[in-house]
mmCIF file of C-alpha atoms and ligand atoms in Angstrom:
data_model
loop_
_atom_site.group_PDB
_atom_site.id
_atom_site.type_symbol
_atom_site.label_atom_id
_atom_site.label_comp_id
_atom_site.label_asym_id
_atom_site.label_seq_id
_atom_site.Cartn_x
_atom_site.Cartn_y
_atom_site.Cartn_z
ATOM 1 C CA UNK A 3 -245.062 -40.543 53.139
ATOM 2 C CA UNK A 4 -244.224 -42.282 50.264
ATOM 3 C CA UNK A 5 -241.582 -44.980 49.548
ATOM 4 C CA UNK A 6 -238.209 -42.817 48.432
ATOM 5 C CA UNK A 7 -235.484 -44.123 46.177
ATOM 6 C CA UNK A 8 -232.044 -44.106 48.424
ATOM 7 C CA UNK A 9 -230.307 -40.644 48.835
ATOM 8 C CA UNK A 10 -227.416 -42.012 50.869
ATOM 9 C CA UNK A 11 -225.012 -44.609 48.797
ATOM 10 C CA UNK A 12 -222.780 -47.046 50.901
ATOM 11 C CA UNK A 13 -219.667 -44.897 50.650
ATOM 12 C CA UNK A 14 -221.922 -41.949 52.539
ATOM 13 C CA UNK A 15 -221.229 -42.117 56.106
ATOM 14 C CA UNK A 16 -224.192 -43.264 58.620
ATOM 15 C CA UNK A 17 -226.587 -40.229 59.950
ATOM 16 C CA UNK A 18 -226.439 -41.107 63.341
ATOM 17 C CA UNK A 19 -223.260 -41.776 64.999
ATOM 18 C CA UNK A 20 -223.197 -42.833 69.128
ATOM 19 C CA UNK A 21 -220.528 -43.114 71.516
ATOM 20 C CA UNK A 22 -220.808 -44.648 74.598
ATOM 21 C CA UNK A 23 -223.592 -46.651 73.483
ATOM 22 C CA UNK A 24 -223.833 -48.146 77.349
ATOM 23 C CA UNK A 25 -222.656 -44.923 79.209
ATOM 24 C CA UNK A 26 -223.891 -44.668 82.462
ATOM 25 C CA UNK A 27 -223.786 -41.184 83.235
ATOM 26 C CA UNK A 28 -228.181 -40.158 83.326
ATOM 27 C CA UNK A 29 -227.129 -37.024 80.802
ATOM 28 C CA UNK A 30 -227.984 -37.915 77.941
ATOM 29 C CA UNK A 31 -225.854 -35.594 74.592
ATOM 30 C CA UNK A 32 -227.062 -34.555 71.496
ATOM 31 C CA UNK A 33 -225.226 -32.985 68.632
ATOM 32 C CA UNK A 34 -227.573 -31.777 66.136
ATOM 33 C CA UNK A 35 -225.314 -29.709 63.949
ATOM 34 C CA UNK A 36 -222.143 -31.953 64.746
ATOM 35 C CA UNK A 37 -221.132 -33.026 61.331
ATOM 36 C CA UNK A 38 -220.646 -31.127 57.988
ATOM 37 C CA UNK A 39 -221.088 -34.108 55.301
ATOM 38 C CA UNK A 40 -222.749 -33.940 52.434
ATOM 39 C CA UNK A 41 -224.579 -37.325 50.405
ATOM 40 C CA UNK A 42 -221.903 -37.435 47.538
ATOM 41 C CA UNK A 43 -225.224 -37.654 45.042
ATOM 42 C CA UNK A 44 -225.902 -34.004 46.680
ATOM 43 C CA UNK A 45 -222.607 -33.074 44.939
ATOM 44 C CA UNK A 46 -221.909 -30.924 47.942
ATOM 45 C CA UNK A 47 -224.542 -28.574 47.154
ATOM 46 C CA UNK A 48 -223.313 -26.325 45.152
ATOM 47 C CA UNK A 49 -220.611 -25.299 47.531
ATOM 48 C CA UNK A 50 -217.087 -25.128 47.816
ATOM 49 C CA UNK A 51 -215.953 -27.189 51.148
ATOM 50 C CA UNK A 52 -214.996 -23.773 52.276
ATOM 51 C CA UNK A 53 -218.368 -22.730 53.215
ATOM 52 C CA UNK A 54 -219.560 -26.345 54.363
ATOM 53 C CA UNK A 55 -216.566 -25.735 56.899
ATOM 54 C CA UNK A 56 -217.857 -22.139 57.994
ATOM 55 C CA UNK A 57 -220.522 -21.914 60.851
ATOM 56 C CA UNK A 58 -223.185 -22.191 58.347
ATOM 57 C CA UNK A 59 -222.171 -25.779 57.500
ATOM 58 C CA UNK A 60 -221.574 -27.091 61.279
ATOM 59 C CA UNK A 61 -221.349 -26.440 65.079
ATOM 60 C CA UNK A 62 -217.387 -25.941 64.772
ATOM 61 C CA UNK A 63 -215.885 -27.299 67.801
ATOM 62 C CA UNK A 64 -218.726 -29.233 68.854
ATOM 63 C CA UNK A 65 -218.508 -32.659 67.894
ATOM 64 C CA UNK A 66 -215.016 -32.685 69.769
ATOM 65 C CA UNK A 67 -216.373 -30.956 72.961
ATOM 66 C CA UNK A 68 -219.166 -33.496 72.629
ATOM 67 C CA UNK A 69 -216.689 -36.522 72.689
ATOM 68 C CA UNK A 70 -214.830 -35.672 75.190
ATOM 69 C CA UNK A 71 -217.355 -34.690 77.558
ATOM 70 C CA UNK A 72 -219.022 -37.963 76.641
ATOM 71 C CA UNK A 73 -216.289 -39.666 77.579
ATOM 72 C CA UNK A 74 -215.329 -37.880 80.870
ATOM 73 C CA UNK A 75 -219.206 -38.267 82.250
ATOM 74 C CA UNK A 76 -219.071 -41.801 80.682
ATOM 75 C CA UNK A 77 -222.238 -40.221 78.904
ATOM 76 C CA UNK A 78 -223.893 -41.519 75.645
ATOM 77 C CA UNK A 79 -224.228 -39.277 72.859
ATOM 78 C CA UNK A 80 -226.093 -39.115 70.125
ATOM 79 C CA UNK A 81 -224.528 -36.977 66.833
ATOM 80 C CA UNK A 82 -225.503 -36.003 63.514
ATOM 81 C CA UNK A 83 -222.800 -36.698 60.612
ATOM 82 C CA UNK A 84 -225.183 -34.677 58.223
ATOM 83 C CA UNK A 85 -224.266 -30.718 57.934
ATOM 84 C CA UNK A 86 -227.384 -28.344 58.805
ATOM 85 C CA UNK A 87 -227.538 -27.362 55.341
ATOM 86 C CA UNK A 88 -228.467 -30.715 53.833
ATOM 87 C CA UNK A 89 -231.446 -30.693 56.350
ATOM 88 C CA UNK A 90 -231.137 -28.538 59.582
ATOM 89 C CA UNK A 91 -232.081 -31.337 62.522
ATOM 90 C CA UNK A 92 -233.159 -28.815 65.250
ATOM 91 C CA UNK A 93 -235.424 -26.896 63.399
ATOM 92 C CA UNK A 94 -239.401 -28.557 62.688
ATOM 93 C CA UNK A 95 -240.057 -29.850 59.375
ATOM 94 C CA UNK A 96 -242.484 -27.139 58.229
ATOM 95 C CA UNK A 97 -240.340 -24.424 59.484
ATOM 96 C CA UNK A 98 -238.160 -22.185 56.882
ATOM 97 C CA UNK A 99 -235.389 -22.745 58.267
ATOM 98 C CA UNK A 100 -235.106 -26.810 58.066
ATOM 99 C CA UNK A 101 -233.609 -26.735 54.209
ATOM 100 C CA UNK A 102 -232.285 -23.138 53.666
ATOM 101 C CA UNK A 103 -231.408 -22.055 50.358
ATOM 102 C CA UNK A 104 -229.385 -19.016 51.864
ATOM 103 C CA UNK A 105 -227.668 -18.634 54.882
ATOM 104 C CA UNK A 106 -225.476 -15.766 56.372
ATOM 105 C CA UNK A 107 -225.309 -14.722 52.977
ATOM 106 C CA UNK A 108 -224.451 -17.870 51.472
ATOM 107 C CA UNK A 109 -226.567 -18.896 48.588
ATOM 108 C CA UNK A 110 -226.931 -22.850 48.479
ATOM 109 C CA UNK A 111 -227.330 -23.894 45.444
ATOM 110 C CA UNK A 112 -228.533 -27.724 45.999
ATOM 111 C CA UNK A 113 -231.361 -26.336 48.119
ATOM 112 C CA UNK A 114 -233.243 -24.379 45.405
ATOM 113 C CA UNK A 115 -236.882 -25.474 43.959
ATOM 114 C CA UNK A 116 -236.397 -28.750 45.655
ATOM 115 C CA UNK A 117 -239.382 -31.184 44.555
ATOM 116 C CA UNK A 118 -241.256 -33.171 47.340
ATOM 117 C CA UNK A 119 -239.339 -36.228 46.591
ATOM 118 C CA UNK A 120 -235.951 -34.431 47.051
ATOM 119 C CA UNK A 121 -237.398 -33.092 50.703
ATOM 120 C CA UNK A 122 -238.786 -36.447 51.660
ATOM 121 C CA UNK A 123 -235.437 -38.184 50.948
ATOM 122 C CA UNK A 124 -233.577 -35.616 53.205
ATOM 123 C CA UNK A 125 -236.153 -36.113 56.267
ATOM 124 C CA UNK A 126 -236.292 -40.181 55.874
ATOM 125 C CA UNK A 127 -232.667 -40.982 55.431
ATOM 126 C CA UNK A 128 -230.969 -37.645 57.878
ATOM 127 C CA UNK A 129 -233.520 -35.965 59.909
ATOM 128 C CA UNK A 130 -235.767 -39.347 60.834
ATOM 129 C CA UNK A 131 -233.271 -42.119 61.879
ATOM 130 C CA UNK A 132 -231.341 -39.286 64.195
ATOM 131 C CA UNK A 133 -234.519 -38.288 66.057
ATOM 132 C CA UNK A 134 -235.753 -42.069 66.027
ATOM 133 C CA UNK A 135 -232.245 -43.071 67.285
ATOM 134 C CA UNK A 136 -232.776 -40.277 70.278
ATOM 135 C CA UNK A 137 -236.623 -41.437 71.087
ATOM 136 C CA UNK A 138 -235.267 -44.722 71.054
ATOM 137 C CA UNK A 139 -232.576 -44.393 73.803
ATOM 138 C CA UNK A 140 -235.265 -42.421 75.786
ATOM 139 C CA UNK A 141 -237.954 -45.145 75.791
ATOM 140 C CA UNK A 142 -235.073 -47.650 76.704
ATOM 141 C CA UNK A 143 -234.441 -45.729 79.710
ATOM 142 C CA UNK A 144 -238.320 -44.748 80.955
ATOM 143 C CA UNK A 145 -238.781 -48.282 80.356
ATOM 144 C CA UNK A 146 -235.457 -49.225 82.808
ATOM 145 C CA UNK A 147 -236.470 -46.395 85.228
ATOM 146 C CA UNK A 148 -233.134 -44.514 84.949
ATOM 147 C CA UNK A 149 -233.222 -40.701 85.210
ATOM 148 C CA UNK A 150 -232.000 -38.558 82.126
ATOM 149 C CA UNK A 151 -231.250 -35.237 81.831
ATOM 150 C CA UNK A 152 -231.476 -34.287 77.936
ATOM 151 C CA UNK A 153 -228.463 -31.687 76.726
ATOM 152 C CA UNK A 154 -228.400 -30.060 73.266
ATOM 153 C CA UNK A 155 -224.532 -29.640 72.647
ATOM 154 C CA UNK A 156 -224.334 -26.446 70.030
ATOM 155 C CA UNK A 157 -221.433 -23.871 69.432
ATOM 156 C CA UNK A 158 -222.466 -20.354 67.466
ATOM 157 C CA UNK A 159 -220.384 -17.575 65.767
ATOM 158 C CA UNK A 160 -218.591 -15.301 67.243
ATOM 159 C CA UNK A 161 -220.036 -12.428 65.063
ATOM 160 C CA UNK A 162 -223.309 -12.418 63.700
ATOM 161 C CA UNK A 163 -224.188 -9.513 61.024
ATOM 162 C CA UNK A 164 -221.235 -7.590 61.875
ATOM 163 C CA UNK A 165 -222.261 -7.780 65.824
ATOM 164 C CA UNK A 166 -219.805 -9.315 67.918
ATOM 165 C CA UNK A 167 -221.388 -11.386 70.840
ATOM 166 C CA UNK A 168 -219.447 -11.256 73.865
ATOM 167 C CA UNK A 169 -221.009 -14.554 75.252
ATOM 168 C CA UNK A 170 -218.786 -17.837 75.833
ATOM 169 C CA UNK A 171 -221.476 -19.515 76.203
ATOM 170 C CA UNK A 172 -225.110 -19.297 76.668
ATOM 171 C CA UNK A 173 -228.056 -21.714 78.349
ATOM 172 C CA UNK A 174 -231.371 -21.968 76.052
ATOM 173 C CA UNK A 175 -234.558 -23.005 77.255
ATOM 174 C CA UNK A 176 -238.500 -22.226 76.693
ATOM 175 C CA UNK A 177 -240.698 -23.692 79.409
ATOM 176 C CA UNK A 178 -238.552 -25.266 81.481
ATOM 177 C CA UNK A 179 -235.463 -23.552 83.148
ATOM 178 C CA UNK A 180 -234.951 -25.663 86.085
ATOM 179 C CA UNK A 181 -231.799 -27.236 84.903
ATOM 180 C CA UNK A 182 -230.692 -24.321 82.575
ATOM 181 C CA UNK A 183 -231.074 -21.920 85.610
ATOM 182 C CA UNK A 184 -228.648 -23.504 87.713
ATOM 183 C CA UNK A 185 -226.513 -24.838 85.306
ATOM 184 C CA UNK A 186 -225.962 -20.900 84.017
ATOM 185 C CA UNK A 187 -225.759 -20.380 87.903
ATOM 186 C CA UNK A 188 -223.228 -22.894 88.046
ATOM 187 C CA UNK A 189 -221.002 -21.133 85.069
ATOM 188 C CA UNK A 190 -221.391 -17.801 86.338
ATOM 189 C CA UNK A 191 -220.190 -18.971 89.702
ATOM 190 C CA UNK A 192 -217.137 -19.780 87.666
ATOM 191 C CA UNK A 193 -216.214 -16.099 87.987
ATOM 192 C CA UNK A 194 -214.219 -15.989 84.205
ATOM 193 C CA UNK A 195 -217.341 -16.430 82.093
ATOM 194 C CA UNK A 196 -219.917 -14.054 80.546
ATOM 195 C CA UNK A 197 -223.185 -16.429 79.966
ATOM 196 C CA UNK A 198 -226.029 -15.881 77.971
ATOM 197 C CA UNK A 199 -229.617 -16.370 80.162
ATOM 198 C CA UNK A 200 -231.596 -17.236 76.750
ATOM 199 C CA UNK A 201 -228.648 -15.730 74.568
ATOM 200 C CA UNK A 202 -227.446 -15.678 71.732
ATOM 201 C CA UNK A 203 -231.037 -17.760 70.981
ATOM 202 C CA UNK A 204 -234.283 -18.809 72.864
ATOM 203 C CA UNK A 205 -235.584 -22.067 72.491
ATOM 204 C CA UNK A 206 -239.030 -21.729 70.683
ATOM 205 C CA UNK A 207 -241.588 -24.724 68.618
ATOM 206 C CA UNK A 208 -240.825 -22.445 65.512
ATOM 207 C CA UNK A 209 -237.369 -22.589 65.398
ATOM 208 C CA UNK A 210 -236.166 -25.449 67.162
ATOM 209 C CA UNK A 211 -236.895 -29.509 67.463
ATOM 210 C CA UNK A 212 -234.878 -31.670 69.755
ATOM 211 C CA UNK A 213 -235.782 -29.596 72.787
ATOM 212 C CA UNK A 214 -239.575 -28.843 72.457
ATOM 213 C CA UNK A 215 -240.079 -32.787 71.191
ATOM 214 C CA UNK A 216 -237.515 -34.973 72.965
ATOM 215 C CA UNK A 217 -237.638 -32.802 76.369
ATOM 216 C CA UNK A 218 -240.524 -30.829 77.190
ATOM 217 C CA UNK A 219 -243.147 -33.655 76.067
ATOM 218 C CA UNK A 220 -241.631 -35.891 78.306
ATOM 219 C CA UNK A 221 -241.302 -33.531 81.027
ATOM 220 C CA UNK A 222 -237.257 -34.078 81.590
ATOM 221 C CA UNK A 223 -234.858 -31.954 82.601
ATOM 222 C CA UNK A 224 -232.781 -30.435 79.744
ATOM 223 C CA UNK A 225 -230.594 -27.593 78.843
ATOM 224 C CA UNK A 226 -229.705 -26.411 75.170
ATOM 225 C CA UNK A 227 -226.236 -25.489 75.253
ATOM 226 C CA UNK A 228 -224.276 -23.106 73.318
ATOM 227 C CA UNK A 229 -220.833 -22.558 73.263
ATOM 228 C CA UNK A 230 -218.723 -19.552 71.587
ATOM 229 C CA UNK A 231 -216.551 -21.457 68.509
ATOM 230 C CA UNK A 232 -213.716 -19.889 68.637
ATOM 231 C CA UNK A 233 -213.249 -21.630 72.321
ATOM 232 C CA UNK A 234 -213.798 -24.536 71.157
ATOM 233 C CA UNK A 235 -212.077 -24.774 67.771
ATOM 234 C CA UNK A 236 -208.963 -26.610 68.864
ATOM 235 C CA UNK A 237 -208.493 -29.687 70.699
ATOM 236 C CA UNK A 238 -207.009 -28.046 73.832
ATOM 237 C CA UNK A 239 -210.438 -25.677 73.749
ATOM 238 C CA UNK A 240 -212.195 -28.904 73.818
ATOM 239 C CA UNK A 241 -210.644 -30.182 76.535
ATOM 240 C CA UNK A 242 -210.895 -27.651 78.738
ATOM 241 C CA UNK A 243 -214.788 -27.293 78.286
ATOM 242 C CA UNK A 244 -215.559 -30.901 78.291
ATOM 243 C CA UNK A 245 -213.081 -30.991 81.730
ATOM 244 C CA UNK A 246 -215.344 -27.860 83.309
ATOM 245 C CA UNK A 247 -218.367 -28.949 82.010
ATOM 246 C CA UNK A 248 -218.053 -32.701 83.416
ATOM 247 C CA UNK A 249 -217.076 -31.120 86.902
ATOM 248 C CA UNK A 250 -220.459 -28.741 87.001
ATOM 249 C CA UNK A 251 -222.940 -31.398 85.074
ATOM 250 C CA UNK A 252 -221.399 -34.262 88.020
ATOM 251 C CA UNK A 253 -222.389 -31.185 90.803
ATOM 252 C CA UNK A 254 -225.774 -30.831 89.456
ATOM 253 C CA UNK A 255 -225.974 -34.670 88.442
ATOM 254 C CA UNK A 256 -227.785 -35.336 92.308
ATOM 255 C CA UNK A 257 -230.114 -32.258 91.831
ATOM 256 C CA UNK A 258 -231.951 -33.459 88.903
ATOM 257 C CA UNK A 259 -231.376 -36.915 87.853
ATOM 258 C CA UNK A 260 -233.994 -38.625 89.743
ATOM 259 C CA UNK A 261 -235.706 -41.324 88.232
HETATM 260 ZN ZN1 LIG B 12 -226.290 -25.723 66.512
#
């Protein structure tokens, strides 16, 4: 790839932001779709901050659910500040859905006839520093021998197309369900939860990243989470998932964190 001129100016915020840098909880979070910035040169697209802050911008709810749950499991986690529409950091570079220039009926202005230089900037200053920054922290611990179990933290719609989804939440996964089996086992047993086996999405190489690359290669257990947004929209939501999902991740934490 070629050298790029800088996309990002100081006053942008960083791509990557992580808490509990020395957490020592074996799960290891990701936020893909946790922020909703925009670089300022990117003059936010095209769009009025009133789409950025619709589900097509962000994972509402999730970068607070994330948080807290990092900080109840004494977890790291790893977040993007960058919204999805800038460049979407779970999907694979060559895919049509990594810069969009709709979505959910949402024209995006900034994204149209984009030049090779304009793509490159987006995938060396967003997309490459937050998947380095996860590979990183993955190495670090292979090399230390500590166990990880990988977790994609995402939050979807509650209506899609005019379909309502009556999911709270849902565990993703392609070829590996051991942990995503008995963590929807786990939330089931809760007894007040409908949970999506592979719903509202499937984890697939053609639509997603941080799963296929940064778990299955390495052969560690992972989940991709999703949680209904409307649950989690408010601080008290986030609470209350981070509390229950910090009790069931600790119960499985024996299970599958083995080094
Ligand atoms: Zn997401």
């Amino acid at each position: 790839m070629q050298p790029v001129a800088t996309l990002l100016s100081p006053l942008d915020p960083a791509p990557v932001q992580v808490l509990r840098e020395g957490g020592r909880s074996p799960f290891l979070l990701i936020a893909d779709h946790a922020g909703r910035a925009v670089p300022s040169a990117l003059g936010r697209l095209g769009l009025p901050q009133s789409e950025l802050d619709r589900h097509i911008g962000w994972d509402i709810g999730i970068a607070g659910t994330t948080a807290r749950l990092s900080e109840r499991l004494d977890a790291c986690a790893i977040l993007q500040a960058y919204s999805r529409l800038v460049i979407d950091c779970n999907r694979p570079l060559d895919s049509p859905g990594s810069i969009v220039e709709r979505s959910d009926g949402t024209p995006v202005p900034g994204n149209l006839d984009l030049d090779a230089h304009q793509r490159a900037q987006r995938i060396a200053e967003i997309f490459e520093p937050y998947h380095a920054r996860i590979a990183a922290e993955l190495d670090r611990r292979a090399s230390a021998g500590r166990p990880v179990v990988l977790v994609a933290m995402h939050s979807f719609t509650p209506s899609m197309a005019g379909n309502d989804r009556p999911w709270h939440a849902g565990v993703l996964y392609q070829r590996d369900a051991r942990f995503a089996h008995a963590l929807l086992e786990a939330l089931r047993d809760e007894g007040d939860l409908v949970v999506g086996d592979n719903e509202p999405y499937r984890v697939s190489d053609a639509t997603d990243y941080a799963i296929p690359v940064h778990a299955e290669r390495r052969g560690l257990p992972h989940v991709e989470l999703e949680i209904r947004q409307d649950l989690i929209a408010d601080e008290a939501g986030q609470q209350a998932w981070a509390q229950r999902l910090a009790r069931l991740f600790t119960a499985l934490q024996d299970r599958f964190a083995r080094s």
